[in-house]
PDB file of C-alpha atoms in Angstrom:
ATOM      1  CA  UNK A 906     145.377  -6.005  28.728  1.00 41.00           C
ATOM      2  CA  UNK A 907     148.973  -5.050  29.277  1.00 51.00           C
ATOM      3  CA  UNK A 908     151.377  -4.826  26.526  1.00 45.00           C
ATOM      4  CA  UNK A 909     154.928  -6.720  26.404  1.00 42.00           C
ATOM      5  CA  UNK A 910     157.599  -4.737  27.998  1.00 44.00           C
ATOM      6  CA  UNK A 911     159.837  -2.912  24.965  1.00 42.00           C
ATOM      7  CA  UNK A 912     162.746  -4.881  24.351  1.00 43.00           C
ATOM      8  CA  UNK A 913     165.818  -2.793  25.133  1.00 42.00           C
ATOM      9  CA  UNK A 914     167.627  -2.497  21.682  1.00 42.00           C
ATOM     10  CA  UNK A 915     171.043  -1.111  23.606  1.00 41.00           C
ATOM     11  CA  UNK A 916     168.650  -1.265  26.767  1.00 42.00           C
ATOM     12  CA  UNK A 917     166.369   1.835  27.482  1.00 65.00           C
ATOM     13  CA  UNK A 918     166.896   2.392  31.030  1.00 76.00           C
ATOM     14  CA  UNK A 919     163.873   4.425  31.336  1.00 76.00           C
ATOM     15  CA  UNK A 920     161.287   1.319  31.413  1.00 87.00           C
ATOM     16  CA  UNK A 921     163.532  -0.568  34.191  1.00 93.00           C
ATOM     17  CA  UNK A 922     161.973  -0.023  37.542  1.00 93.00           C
ATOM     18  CA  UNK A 923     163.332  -0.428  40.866  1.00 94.00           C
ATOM     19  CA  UNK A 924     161.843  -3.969  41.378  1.00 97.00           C
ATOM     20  CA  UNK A 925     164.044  -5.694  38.386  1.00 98.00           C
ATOM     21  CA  UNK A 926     165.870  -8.543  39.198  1.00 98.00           C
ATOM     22  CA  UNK A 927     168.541  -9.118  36.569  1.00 98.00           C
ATOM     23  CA  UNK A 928     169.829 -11.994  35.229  1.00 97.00           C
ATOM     24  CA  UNK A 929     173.774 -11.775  32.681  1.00 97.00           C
ATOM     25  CA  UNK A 930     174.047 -15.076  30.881  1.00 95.00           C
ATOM     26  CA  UNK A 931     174.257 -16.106  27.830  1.00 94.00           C
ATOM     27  CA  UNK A 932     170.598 -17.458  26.446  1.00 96.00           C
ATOM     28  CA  UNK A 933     172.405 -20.459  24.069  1.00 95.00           C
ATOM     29  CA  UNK A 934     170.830 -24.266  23.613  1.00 93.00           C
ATOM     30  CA  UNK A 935     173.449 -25.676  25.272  1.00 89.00           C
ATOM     31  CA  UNK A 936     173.210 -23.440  28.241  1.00 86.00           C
ATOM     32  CA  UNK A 937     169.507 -23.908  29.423  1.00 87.00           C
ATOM     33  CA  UNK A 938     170.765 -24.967  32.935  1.00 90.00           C
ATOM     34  CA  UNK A 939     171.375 -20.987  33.889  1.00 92.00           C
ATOM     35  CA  UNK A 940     168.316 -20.861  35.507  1.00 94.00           C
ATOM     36  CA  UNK A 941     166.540 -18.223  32.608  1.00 97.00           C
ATOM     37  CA  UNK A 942     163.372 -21.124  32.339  1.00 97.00           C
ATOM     38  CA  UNK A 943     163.199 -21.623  35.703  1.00 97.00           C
ATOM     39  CA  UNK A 944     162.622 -17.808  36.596  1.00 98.00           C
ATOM     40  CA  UNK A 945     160.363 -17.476  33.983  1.00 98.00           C
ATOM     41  CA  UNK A 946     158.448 -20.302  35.708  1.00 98.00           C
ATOM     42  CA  UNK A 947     158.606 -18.419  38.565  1.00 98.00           C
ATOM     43  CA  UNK A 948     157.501 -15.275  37.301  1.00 98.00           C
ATOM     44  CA  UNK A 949     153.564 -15.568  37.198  1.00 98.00           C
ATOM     45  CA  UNK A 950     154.027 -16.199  41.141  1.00 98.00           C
ATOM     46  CA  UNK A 951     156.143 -13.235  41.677  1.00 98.00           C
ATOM     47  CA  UNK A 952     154.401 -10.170  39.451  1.00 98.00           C
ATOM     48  CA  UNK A 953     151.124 -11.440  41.216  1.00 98.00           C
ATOM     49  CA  UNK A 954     152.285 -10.582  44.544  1.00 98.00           C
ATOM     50  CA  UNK A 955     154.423  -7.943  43.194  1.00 98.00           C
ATOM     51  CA  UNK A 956     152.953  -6.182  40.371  1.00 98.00           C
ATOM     52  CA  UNK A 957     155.717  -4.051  39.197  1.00 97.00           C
ATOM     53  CA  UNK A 958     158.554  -6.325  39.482  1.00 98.00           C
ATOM     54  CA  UNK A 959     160.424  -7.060  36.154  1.00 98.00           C
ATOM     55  CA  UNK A 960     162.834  -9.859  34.900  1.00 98.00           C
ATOM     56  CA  UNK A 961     166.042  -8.250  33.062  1.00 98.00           C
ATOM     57  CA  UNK A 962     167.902 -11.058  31.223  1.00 97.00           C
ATOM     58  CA  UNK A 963     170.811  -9.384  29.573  1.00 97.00           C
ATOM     59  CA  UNK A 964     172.588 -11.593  27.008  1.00 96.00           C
ATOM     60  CA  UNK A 965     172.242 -12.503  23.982  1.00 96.00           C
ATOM     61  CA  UNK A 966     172.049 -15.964  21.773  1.00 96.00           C
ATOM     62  CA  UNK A 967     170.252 -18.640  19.868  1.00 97.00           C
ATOM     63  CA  UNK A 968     167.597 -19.536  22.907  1.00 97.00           C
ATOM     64  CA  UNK A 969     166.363 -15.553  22.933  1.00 97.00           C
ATOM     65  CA  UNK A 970     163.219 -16.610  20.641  1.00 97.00           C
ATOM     66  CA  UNK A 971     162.349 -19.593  22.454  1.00 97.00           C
ATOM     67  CA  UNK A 972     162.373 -17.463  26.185  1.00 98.00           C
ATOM     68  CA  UNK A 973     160.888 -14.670  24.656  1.00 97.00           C
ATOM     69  CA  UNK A 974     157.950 -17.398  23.600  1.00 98.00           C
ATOM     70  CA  UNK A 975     157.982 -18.943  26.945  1.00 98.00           C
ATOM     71  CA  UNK A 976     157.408 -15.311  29.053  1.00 98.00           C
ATOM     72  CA  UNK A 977     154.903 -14.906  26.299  1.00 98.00           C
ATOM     73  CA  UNK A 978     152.858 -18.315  26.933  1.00 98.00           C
ATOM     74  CA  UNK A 979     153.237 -18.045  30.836  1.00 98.00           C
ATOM     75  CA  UNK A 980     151.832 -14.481  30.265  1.00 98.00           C
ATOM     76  CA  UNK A 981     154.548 -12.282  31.785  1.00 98.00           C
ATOM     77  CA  UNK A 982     155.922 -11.142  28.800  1.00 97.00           C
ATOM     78  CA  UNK A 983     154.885  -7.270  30.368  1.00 97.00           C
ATOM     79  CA  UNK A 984     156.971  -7.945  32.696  1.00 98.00           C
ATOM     80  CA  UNK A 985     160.263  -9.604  31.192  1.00 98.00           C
ATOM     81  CA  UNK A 986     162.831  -7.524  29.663  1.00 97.00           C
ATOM     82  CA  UNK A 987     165.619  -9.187  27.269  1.00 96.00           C
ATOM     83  CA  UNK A 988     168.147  -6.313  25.932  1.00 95.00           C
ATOM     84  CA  UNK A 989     170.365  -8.588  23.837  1.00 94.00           C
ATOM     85  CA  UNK A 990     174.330  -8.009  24.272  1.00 94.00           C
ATOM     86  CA  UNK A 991     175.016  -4.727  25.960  1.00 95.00           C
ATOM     87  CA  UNK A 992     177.995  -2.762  26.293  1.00 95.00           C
ATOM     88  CA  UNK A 993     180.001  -2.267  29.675  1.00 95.00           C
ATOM     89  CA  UNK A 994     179.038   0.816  30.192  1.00 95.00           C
ATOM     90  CA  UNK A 995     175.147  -0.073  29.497  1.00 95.00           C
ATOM     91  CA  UNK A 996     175.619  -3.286  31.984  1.00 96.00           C
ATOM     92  CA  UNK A 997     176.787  -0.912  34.825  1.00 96.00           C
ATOM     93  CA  UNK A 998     173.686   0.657  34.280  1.00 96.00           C
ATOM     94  CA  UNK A 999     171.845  -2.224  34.189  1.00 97.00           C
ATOM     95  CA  UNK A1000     173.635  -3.428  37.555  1.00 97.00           C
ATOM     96  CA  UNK A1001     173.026  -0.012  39.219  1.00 96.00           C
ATOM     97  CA  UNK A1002     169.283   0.021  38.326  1.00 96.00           C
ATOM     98  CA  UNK A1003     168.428  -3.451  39.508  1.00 97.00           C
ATOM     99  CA  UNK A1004     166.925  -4.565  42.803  1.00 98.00           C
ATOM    100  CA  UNK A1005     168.757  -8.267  43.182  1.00 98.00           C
ATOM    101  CA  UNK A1006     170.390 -10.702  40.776  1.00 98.00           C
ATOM    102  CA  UNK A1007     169.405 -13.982  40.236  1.00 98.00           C
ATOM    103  CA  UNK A1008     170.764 -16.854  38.441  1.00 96.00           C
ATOM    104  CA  UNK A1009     169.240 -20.041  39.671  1.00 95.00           C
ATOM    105  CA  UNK A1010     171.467 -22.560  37.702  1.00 92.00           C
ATOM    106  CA  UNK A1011     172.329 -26.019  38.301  1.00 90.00           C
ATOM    107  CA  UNK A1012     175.208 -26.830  36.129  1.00 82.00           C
ATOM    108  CA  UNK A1013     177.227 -22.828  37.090  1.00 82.00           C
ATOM    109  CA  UNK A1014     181.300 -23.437  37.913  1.00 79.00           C
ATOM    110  CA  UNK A1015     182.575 -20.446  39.984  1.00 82.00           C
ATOM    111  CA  UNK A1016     180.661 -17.752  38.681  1.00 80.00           C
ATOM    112  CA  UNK A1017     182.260 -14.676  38.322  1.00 90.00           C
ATOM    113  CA  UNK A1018     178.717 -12.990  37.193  1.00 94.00           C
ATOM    114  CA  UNK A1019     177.901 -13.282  40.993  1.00 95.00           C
ATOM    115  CA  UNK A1020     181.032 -11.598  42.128  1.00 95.00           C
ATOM    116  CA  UNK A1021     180.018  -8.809  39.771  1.00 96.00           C
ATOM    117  CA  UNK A1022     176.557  -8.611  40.692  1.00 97.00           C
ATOM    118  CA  UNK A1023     177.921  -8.026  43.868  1.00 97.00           C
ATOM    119  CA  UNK A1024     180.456  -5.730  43.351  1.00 97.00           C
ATOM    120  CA  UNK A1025     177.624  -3.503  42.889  1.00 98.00           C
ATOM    121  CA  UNK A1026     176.138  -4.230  46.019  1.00 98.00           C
ATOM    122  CA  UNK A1027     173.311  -6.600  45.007  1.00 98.00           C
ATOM    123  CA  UNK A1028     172.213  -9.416  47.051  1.00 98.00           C
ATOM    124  CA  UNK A1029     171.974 -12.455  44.861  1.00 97.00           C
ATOM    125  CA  UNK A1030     170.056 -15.692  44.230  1.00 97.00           C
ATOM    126  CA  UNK A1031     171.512 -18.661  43.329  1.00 96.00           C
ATOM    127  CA  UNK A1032     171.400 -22.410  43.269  1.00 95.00           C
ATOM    128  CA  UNK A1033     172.046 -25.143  45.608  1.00 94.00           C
ATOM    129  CA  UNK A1034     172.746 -27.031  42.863  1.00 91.00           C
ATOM    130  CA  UNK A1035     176.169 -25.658  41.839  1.00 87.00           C
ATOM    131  CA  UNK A1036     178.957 -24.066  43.007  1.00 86.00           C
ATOM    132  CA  UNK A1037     177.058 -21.152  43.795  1.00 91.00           C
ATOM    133  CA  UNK A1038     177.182 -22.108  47.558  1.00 90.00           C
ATOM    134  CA  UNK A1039     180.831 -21.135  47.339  1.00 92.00           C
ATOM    135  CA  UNK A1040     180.585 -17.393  46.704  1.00 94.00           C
ATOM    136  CA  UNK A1041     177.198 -16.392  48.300  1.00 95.00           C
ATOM    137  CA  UNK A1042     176.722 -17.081  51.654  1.00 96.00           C
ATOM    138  CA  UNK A1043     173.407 -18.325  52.030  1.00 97.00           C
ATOM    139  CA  UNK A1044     170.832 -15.879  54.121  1.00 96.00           C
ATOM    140  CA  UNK A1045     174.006 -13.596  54.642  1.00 97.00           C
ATOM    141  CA  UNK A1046     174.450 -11.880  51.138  1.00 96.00           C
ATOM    142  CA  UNK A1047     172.088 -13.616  49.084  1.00 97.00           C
ATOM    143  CA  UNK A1048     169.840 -16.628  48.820  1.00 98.00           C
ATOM    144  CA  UNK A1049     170.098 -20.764  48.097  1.00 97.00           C
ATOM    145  CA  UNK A1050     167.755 -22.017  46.339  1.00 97.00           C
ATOM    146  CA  UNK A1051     166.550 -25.155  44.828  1.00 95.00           C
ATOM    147  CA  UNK A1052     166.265 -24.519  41.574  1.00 90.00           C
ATOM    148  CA  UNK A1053     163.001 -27.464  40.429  1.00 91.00           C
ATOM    149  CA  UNK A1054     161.219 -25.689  43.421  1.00 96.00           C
ATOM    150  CA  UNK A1055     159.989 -22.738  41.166  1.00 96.00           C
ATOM    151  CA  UNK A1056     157.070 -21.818  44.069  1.00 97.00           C
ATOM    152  CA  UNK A1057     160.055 -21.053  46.527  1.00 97.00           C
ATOM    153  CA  UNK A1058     162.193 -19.371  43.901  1.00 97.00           C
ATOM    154  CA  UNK A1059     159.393 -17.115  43.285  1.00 98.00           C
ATOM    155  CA  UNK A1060     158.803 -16.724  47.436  1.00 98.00           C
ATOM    156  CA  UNK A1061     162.227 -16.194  47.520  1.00 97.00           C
ATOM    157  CA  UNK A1062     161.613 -13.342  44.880  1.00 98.00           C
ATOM    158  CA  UNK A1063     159.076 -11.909  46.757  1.00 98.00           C
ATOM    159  CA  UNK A1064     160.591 -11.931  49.895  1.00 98.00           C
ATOM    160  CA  UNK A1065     163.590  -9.854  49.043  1.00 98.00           C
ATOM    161  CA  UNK A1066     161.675  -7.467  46.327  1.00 98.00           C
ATOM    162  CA  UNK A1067     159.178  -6.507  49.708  1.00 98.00           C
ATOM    163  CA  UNK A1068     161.664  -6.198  52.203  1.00 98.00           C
ATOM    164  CA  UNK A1069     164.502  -3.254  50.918  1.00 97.00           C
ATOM    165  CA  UNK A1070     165.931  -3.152  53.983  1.00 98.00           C
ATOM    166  CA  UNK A1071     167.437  -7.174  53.796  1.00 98.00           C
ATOM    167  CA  UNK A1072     168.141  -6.026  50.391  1.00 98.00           C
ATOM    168  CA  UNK A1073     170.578  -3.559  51.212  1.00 98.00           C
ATOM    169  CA  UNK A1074     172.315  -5.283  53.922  1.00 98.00           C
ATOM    170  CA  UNK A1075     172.756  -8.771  51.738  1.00 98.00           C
ATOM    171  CA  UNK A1076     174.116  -6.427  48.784  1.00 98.00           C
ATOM    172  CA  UNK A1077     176.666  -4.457  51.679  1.00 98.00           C
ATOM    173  CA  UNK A1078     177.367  -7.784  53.036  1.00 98.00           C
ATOM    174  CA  UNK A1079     178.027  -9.181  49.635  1.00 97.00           C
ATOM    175  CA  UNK A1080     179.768  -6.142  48.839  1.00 97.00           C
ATOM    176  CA  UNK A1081     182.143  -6.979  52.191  1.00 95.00           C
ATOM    177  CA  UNK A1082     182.336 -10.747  50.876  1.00 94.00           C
ATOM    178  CA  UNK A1083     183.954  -9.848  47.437  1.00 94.00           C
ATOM    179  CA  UNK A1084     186.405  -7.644  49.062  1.00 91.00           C
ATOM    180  CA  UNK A1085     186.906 -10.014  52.242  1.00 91.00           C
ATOM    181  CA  UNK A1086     187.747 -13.235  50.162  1.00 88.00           C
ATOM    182  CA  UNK A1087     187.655 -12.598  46.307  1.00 85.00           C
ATOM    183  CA  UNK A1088     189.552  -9.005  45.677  1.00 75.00           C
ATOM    184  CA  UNK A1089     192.112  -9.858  43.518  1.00 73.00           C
ATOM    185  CA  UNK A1090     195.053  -8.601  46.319  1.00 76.00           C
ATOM    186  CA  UNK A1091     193.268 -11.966  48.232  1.00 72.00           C
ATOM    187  CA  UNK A1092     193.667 -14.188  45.111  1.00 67.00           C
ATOM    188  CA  UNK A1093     197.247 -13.076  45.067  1.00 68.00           C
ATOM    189  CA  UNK A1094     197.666 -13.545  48.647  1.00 74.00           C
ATOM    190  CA  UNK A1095     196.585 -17.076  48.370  1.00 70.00           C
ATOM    191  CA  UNK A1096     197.729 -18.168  45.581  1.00 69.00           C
TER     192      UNK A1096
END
């Protein structure tokens, strides 16, 4: 039987592995479009192909307990990391350590948390559901996803935790992307 994964009180790097996908968002009521249940949802289909993957959601707020129930009932609760609010220096660490970011949401304006993620040369997951469409170009430096079709979330998981190399050139080419049409010298340019 495996034990839940520690919860990261100021987040212990040492128990995040190099298949973590990470997810920053606030866990709050309100909020439960993000994509956080979906993933979980997702998960049993992803740590079955790919045992040592791990779900990072970093954040904190009043739906914590019920996700942290959730990964429990769906039995991945080995696998799913929540280390509360973090500090900026902790979050670069978090960023640096992780595989891919994902936030599957369907209600997300123009996330910034995506232009972050990639700032750090991560190749991220999001939602066709959103606005999401607007900063990651799909198959180029991340992927689209549906966000009911939890199966091809999970796939789409997979897929990217398997293949490092696609990893690396999404995160570069997401890395390219931020600098290409979101740097803030190209904000002032346009606006």
């Amino acid at each position: 039987s495996r034990t839940p994964a520690p919860e990261s009180s100021a987040a212990d790097l040492a128990g995040i592995g190099p298949r973590a996908v990470i997810l920053v968002a606030r866990m709050i009521t309100a909020e439960h479009y993000k994509g956080h249940d979906e993933l979980l949802e997702a998960w049993p289909g992803v740590v079955r192909r790919v045992p040592d993957a791990q779900l990072v959601f970093v954040g904190s707020g009043d739906d914590t307990d019920r996700l942290r129930a959730k990964a429990a009932a769906l039995g991945v609760s080995y696998a799913v990391i929540l280390t509360g609010f973090v500090s900026a220096e902790r979050l670069r660490a978090l960023y640096e350590r992780a595989a891919m970011f994902a936030m599957p949401s369907r209600g997300e304006g123009f996330g910034l948390v995506y232009l972050e993620a990639m700032s750090y040369r991560l190749p991220c997951i999001g939602s066709v559901h959103d606005a999401a469409g607007e900063i990651i170009d799909d198959g180029v430096s991340g992927v689209l996803v549906d966000q009911t079709d939890t199966s091809s979330l999970a796939d789409c998981v997979v897929d990217l935790l398997h293949d490092d190399a696609r990893r690396a050139e999404m995160g570069a080419e997401g890395h390219r992307r931020l600098q290409r049409e979101f740097s803030y010298a190209q904000f002032s340019r346009r606006l």
